[in-house]
mmCIF file of C-alpha atoms in Angstrom:
data_model
loop_
_atom_site.group_PDB
_atom_site.id
_atom_site.type_symbol
_atom_site.label_atom_id
_atom_site.label_comp_id
_atom_site.label_asym_id
_atom_site.label_seq_id
_atom_site.Cartn_x
_atom_site.Cartn_y
_atom_site.Cartn_z
ATOM 1 C CA UNK A 234 0.010 0.114 0.072
ATOM 2 C CA UNK A 235 0.847 3.440 -1.096
ATOM 3 C CA UNK A 236 1.275 6.257 1.332
ATOM 4 C CA UNK A 237 -2.033 8.297 2.317
ATOM 5 C CA UNK A 238 -0.878 11.005 0.375
ATOM 6 C CA UNK A 239 0.036 9.123 -2.702
ATOM 7 C CA UNK A 240 -3.608 7.008 -2.689
ATOM 8 C CA UNK A 241 -5.116 10.143 -2.828
ATOM 9 C CA UNK A 242 -3.588 12.069 -5.669
ATOM 10 C CA UNK A 243 -3.652 8.429 -7.712
ATOM 11 C CA UNK A 244 -7.409 7.448 -6.691
ATOM 12 C CA UNK A 245 -9.884 8.501 -9.438
ATOM 13 C CA UNK A 246 -12.494 7.956 -6.420
ATOM 14 C CA UNK A 247 -12.521 9.087 -2.874
ATOM 15 C CA UNK A 248 -15.425 8.977 -0.485
ATOM 16 C CA UNK A 249 -17.106 7.373 2.499
ATOM 17 C CA UNK A 250 -18.970 4.370 1.910
ATOM 18 C CA UNK A 251 -21.813 2.469 3.822
ATOM 19 C CA UNK A 252 -22.066 -1.411 2.931
ATOM 20 C CA UNK A 253 -25.890 -1.964 1.994
ATOM 21 C CA UNK A 254 -25.847 -5.378 0.523
ATOM 22 C CA UNK A 255 -23.343 -8.491 -0.293
ATOM 23 C CA UNK A 256 -24.362 -10.639 -2.919
ATOM 24 C CA UNK A 257 -23.487 -12.868 -6.201
ATOM 25 C CA UNK A 258 -20.682 -14.813 -4.666
ATOM 26 C CA UNK A 259 -18.733 -16.516 -7.255
ATOM 27 C CA UNK A 260 -16.675 -19.244 -5.325
ATOM 28 C CA UNK A 261 -14.286 -19.948 -8.492
ATOM 29 C CA UNK A 262 -13.044 -17.062 -9.115
ATOM 30 C CA UNK A 263 -13.630 -16.006 -5.183
ATOM 31 C CA UNK A 264 -15.436 -13.088 -5.819
ATOM 32 C CA UNK A 265 -18.902 -11.495 -5.108
ATOM 33 C CA UNK A 266 -20.262 -8.006 -5.182
ATOM 34 C CA UNK A 267 -21.389 -5.263 -2.296
ATOM 35 C CA UNK A 268 -23.807 -2.560 -2.930
ATOM 36 C CA UNK A 269 -23.092 0.692 -1.067
ATOM 37 C CA UNK A 270 -23.960 4.196 -0.637
ATOM 38 C CA UNK A 271 -21.944 7.505 -0.845
ATOM 39 C CA UNK A 272 -22.132 9.291 2.727
ATOM 40 C CA UNK A 273 -19.439 11.482 1.714
ATOM 41 C CA UNK A 274 -17.421 12.155 -1.813
ATOM 42 C CA UNK A 275 -14.277 13.776 -1.791
ATOM 43 C CA UNK A 276 -13.159 12.817 -5.251
ATOM 44 C CA UNK A 277 -14.536 11.670 -8.430
ATOM 45 C CA UNK A 278 -17.768 10.272 -9.277
ATOM 46 C CA UNK A 279 -20.610 8.200 -7.074
ATOM 47 C CA UNK A 280 -20.868 4.274 -7.982
ATOM 48 C CA UNK A 281 -23.185 1.875 -6.526
ATOM 49 C CA UNK A 282 -21.523 -1.407 -6.515
ATOM 50 C CA UNK A 283 -18.443 -2.820 -5.423
ATOM 51 C CA UNK A 284 -16.904 -6.055 -6.699
ATOM 52 C CA UNK A 285 -15.083 -7.399 -3.337
ATOM 53 C CA UNK A 286 -12.150 -10.204 -3.460
ATOM 54 C CA UNK A 287 -13.039 -13.225 -1.190
ATOM 55 C CA UNK A 288 -16.054 -15.595 -0.262
ATOM 56 C CA UNK A 289 -19.034 -14.062 1.714
ATOM 57 C CA UNK A 290 -18.414 -14.806 5.347
ATOM 58 C CA UNK A 291 -15.295 -16.897 4.525
ATOM 59 C CA UNK A 292 -12.431 -14.826 3.012
ATOM 60 C CA UNK A 293 -8.865 -15.042 3.429
ATOM 61 C CA UNK A 294 -6.807 -12.314 4.937
ATOM 62 C CA UNK A 295 -3.675 -14.015 3.550
ATOM 63 C CA UNK A 296 -4.891 -14.049 0.203
ATOM 64 C CA UNK A 297 -5.783 -10.181 0.598
ATOM 65 C CA UNK A 298 -9.091 -11.314 0.155
ATOM 66 C CA UNK A 299 -11.617 -9.128 1.912
ATOM 67 C CA UNK A 300 -14.973 -9.433 4.194
ATOM 68 C CA UNK A 301 -17.580 -6.944 4.394
ATOM 69 C CA UNK A 302 -20.955 -6.819 5.943
ATOM 70 C CA UNK A 303 -24.062 -4.742 5.637
ATOM 71 C CA UNK A 304 -24.270 -1.163 7.262
ATOM 72 C CA UNK A 305 -20.332 -1.558 7.696
ATOM 73 C CA UNK A 306 -18.487 1.858 6.358
ATOM 74 C CA UNK A 307 -15.516 2.712 4.901
ATOM 75 C CA UNK A 308 -12.924 5.391 3.696
ATOM 76 C CA UNK A 309 -12.172 4.575 0.447
ATOM 77 C CA UNK A 310 -9.496 5.833 -2.163
ATOM 78 C CA UNK A 311 -9.912 3.338 -4.977
ATOM 79 C CA UNK A 312 -8.577 3.491 -9.126
ATOM 80 C CA UNK A 313 -10.973 2.574 -11.696
ATOM 81 C CA UNK A 314 -12.634 2.396 -14.984
ATOM 82 C CA UNK A 315 -16.172 2.945 -16.157
ATOM 83 C CA UNK A 316 -17.327 3.116 -12.816
ATOM 84 C CA UNK A 317 -16.077 -0.481 -11.868
ATOM 85 C CA UNK A 318 -14.012 -0.657 -8.653
ATOM 86 C CA UNK A 319 -13.057 -3.279 -6.697
ATOM 87 C CA UNK A 320 -11.628 -3.850 -3.404
ATOM 88 C CA UNK A 321 -9.392 -6.628 -1.265
ATOM 89 C CA UNK A 322 -7.736 -6.216 1.996
ATOM 90 C CA UNK A 323 -5.113 -4.747 0.418
ATOM 91 C CA UNK A 324 -6.765 -1.764 -0.976
ATOM 92 C CA UNK A 325 -6.378 2.049 0.764
ATOM 93 C CA UNK A 326 -9.467 1.858 2.400
ATOM 94 C CA UNK A 327 -10.096 1.956 6.502
ATOM 95 C CA UNK A 328 -13.138 0.962 8.279
ATOM 96 C CA UNK A 329 -15.189 3.499 10.326
ATOM 97 C CA UNK A 330 -17.419 3.176 12.975
ATOM 98 C CA UNK A 331 -20.551 1.964 11.926
ATOM 99 C CA UNK A 332 -21.976 5.852 12.985
ATOM 100 C CA UNK A 333 -20.684 8.517 12.965
ATOM 101 C CA UNK A 334 -18.832 9.976 15.766
ATOM 102 C CA UNK A 335 -17.798 13.540 17.029
ATOM 103 C CA UNK A 336 -14.504 11.936 16.466
ATOM 104 C CA UNK A 337 -14.627 10.887 13.309
ATOM 105 C CA UNK A 338 -16.227 14.540 12.347
ATOM 106 C CA UNK A 339 -13.235 16.232 13.835
ATOM 107 C CA UNK A 340 -10.868 13.454 11.253
ATOM 108 C CA UNK A 341 -13.261 13.954 8.360
ATOM 109 C CA UNK A 342 -13.108 17.579 8.388
ATOM 110 C CA UNK A 343 -9.061 17.498 8.973
ATOM 111 C CA UNK A 344 -8.612 15.405 5.845
ATOM 112 C CA UNK A 345 -10.876 17.748 3.547
ATOM 113 C CA UNK A 346 -8.403 20.143 4.350
ATOM 114 C CA UNK A 347 -5.807 17.654 3.158
ATOM 115 C CA UNK A 348 -7.372 16.847 -0.075
ATOM 116 C CA UNK A 349 -8.013 20.646 -1.002
ATOM 117 C CA UNK A 350 -4.929 21.526 -0.388
ATOM 118 C CA UNK A 351 -3.562 18.326 -2.333
ATOM 119 C CA UNK A 352 -5.785 19.346 -5.080
ATOM 120 C CA UNK A 353 -4.762 22.918 -5.078
ATOM 121 C CA UNK A 354 -1.036 22.493 -5.211
ATOM 122 C CA UNK A 355 -0.303 19.195 -7.477
ATOM 123 C CA UNK A 356 1.908 21.468 -9.466
ATOM 124 C CA UNK A 357 4.144 21.762 -5.916
ATOM 125 C CA UNK A 358 4.755 18.160 -5.675
ATOM 126 C CA UNK A 359 5.331 17.090 -9.432
ATOM 127 C CA UNK A 360 8.134 14.261 -9.350
ATOM 128 C CA UNK A 361 8.335 13.861 -5.611
ATOM 129 C CA UNK A 362 6.548 11.254 -3.624
ATOM 130 C CA UNK A 363 4.982 11.158 -0.257
ATOM 131 C CA UNK A 364 6.418 8.748 1.936
ATOM 132 C CA UNK A 365 6.428 7.213 5.283
ATOM 133 C CA UNK A 366 8.764 7.528 8.455
ATOM 134 C CA UNK A 367 10.569 5.372 11.160
ATOM 135 C CA UNK A 368 10.993 7.031 14.534
ATOM 136 C CA UNK A 369 14.357 4.809 15.845
ATOM 137 C CA UNK A 370 13.903 6.673 19.396
ATOM 138 C CA UNK A 371 10.254 5.641 20.007
ATOM 139 C CA UNK A 372 11.320 1.725 21.531
ATOM 140 C CA UNK A 373 9.191 1.169 24.415
ATOM 141 C CA UNK A 374 7.869 4.876 24.719
ATOM 142 C CA UNK A 375 4.313 5.374 24.527
ATOM 143 C CA UNK A 376 4.752 8.558 22.611
ATOM 144 C CA UNK A 377 7.075 9.823 20.249
ATOM 145 C CA UNK A 378 8.963 13.461 20.857
ATOM 146 C CA UNK A 379 6.657 14.795 18.191
ATOM 147 C CA UNK A 380 3.756 14.160 20.575
ATOM 148 C CA UNK A 381 5.006 14.975 23.468
ATOM 149 C CA UNK A 382 5.899 18.977 22.349
ATOM 150 C CA UNK A 383 4.232 21.058 24.718
ATOM 151 C CA UNK A 384 1.782 24.270 24.014
ATOM 152 C CA UNK A 385 1.384 22.940 20.421
ATOM 153 C CA UNK A 386 -1.618 24.887 19.268
ATOM 154 C CA UNK A 387 -2.115 24.437 15.202
ATOM 155 C CA UNK A 388 -3.362 26.825 12.914
ATOM 156 C CA UNK A 389 -3.958 23.706 10.728
ATOM 157 C CA UNK A 390 -4.536 20.588 11.116
ATOM 158 C CA UNK A 391 -1.574 18.993 9.041
ATOM 159 C CA UNK A 392 1.932 19.973 7.457
ATOM 160 C CA UNK A 393 3.570 18.889 4.624
ATOM 161 C CA UNK A 394 7.961 19.143 4.200
ATOM 162 C CA UNK A 395 10.054 18.186 1.572
ATOM 163 C CA UNK A 396 13.172 16.109 2.935
ATOM 164 C CA UNK A 397 16.307 15.743 1.507
ATOM 165 C CA UNK A 398 18.487 12.664 2.570
ATOM 166 C CA UNK A 399 21.600 11.014 3.306
ATOM 167 C CA UNK A 400 23.270 7.631 2.731
ATOM 168 C CA UNK A 401 21.119 6.674 5.524
ATOM 169 C CA UNK A 402 17.828 7.714 4.874
ATOM 170 C CA UNK A 403 18.021 10.362 7.563
ATOM 171 C CA UNK A 404 16.744 13.831 6.853
ATOM 172 C CA UNK A 405 19.556 16.095 5.927
ATOM 173 C CA UNK A 406 17.818 19.229 4.940
ATOM 174 C CA UNK A 407 14.315 20.438 5.388
ATOM 175 C CA UNK A 408 11.831 22.391 3.566
ATOM 176 C CA UNK A 409 8.305 23.323 4.742
ATOM 177 C CA UNK A 410 5.506 23.193 1.868
ATOM 178 C CA UNK A 411 2.674 24.115 4.487
ATOM 179 C CA UNK A 412 3.370 23.982 8.536
ATOM 180 C CA UNK A 413 1.249 23.642 11.515
ATOM 181 C CA UNK A 414 1.872 27.399 12.351
ATOM 182 C CA UNK A 415 2.701 25.964 15.568
ATOM 183 C CA UNK A 416 6.328 24.897 16.645
ATOM 184 C CA UNK A 417 7.200 24.725 13.441
ATOM 185 C CA UNK A 418 11.111 24.993 13.909
ATOM 186 C CA UNK A 419 10.785 22.556 17.104
ATOM 187 C CA UNK A 420 9.105 19.781 15.247
ATOM 188 C CA UNK A 421 12.000 20.349 12.021
ATOM 189 C CA UNK A 422 14.310 19.763 14.469
ATOM 190 C CA UNK A 423 12.938 16.557 16.193
ATOM 191 C CA UNK A 424 12.395 15.254 12.254
ATOM 192 C CA UNK A 425 16.200 15.842 11.543
ATOM 193 C CA UNK A 426 16.904 14.052 14.775
ATOM 194 C CA UNK A 427 14.745 11.115 15.292
ATOM 195 C CA UNK A 428 12.889 10.149 11.725
ATOM 196 C CA UNK A 429 14.537 7.395 9.509
ATOM 197 C CA UNK A 430 12.396 8.290 5.939
ATOM 198 C CA UNK A 431 11.203 4.836 4.468
ATOM 199 C CA UNK A 432 11.444 5.299 0.630
ATOM 200 C CA UNK A 433 9.494 3.318 -1.671
ATOM 201 C CA UNK A 434 10.604 -0.041 -2.881
ATOM 202 C CA UNK A 435 7.865 -0.679 -5.190
ATOM 203 C CA UNK A 436 9.257 2.190 -7.391
ATOM 204 C CA UNK A 437 12.820 3.357 -9.088
ATOM 205 C CA UNK A 438 14.673 5.054 -6.121
ATOM 206 C CA UNK A 439 18.235 4.823 -6.767
ATOM 207 C CA UNK A 440 18.632 8.237 -7.631
ATOM 208 C CA UNK A 441 16.333 10.063 -5.668
ATOM 209 C CA UNK A 442 16.731 11.415 -2.109
ATOM 210 C CA UNK A 443 13.917 14.071 -2.145
ATOM 211 C CA UNK A 444 10.823 12.844 -0.868
ATOM 212 C CA UNK A 445 7.676 14.392 0.970
ATOM 213 C CA UNK A 446 6.107 13.798 4.744
ATOM 214 C CA UNK A 447 2.733 14.439 5.476
ATOM 215 C CA UNK A 448 1.913 14.892 9.019
ATOM 216 C CA UNK A 449 -1.520 15.283 10.841
ATOM 217 C CA UNK A 450 -2.683 16.516 14.011
ATOM 218 C CA UNK A 451 -4.644 14.045 15.944
ATOM 219 C CA UNK A 452 -6.389 16.342 18.307
ATOM 220 C CA UNK A 453 -8.459 13.126 19.170
ATOM 221 C CA UNK A 454 -5.641 11.217 20.463
ATOM 222 C CA UNK A 455 -4.613 13.800 23.036
ATOM 223 C CA UNK A 456 -6.398 11.934 25.944
ATOM 224 C CA UNK A 457 -5.379 8.554 25.059
ATOM 225 C CA UNK A 458 -1.546 8.003 26.060
ATOM 226 C CA UNK A 459 -0.881 5.211 23.079
ATOM 227 C CA UNK A 460 -2.053 7.225 20.439
ATOM 228 C CA UNK A 461 0.602 9.432 18.681
ATOM 229 C CA UNK A 462 -0.892 13.287 18.693
ATOM 230 C CA UNK A 463 1.516 14.457 15.758
ATOM 231 C CA UNK A 464 2.309 11.486 12.990
ATOM 232 C CA UNK A 465 1.994 10.746 9.624
ATOM 233 C CA UNK A 466 -1.140 8.560 10.383
ATOM 234 C CA UNK A 467 -4.675 10.362 10.241
ATOM 235 C CA UNK A 468 -5.716 8.559 13.111
#
């Protein structure tokens, strides 16, 4: 699976869906269909039916099969053509609560702002890839140093940085594309000190040493000790 921002930029349709029913199982091809409705649409056009890899109630995650059930809700970021879209357990999608929550509303508002920024600034990202990072200082700590920053009061819920790497995949140079607007220099210093960038192995990266890192402010995690407040995960 690609990075979240890469999945959005590459997707033909992005939205929050609800599963209405599952049917039409094909045991030989190990596929079935799911009728859906869109609760929110961020990109592309709505469609009514998903092709699902697996068997109803008997899918194998080891084979990347997916078991979806009526009333389940998902955020999807899918590629497809002619309104034909397929999912498996390896697809870029995240399961949500069966009923919207206050925390989900905050998360979706944050993602909407991220999606809007990505759409408006595609030209800035040409030739670059969004990627993940590894914080080698975490160890047994429940939170990273980024999430322990005090008096953090962001003006927006995300930040994007262009990072130049050394031969050890550590950050040697940071160029902010857009920032949180709070503790920005502190964040950059921690990134340089602690983060190792995960370069995508599925693309030619032999000549590349510049990547993009998207950080989220996860306000909903403040009172949950083992969850990150600032990270490259949106939840």
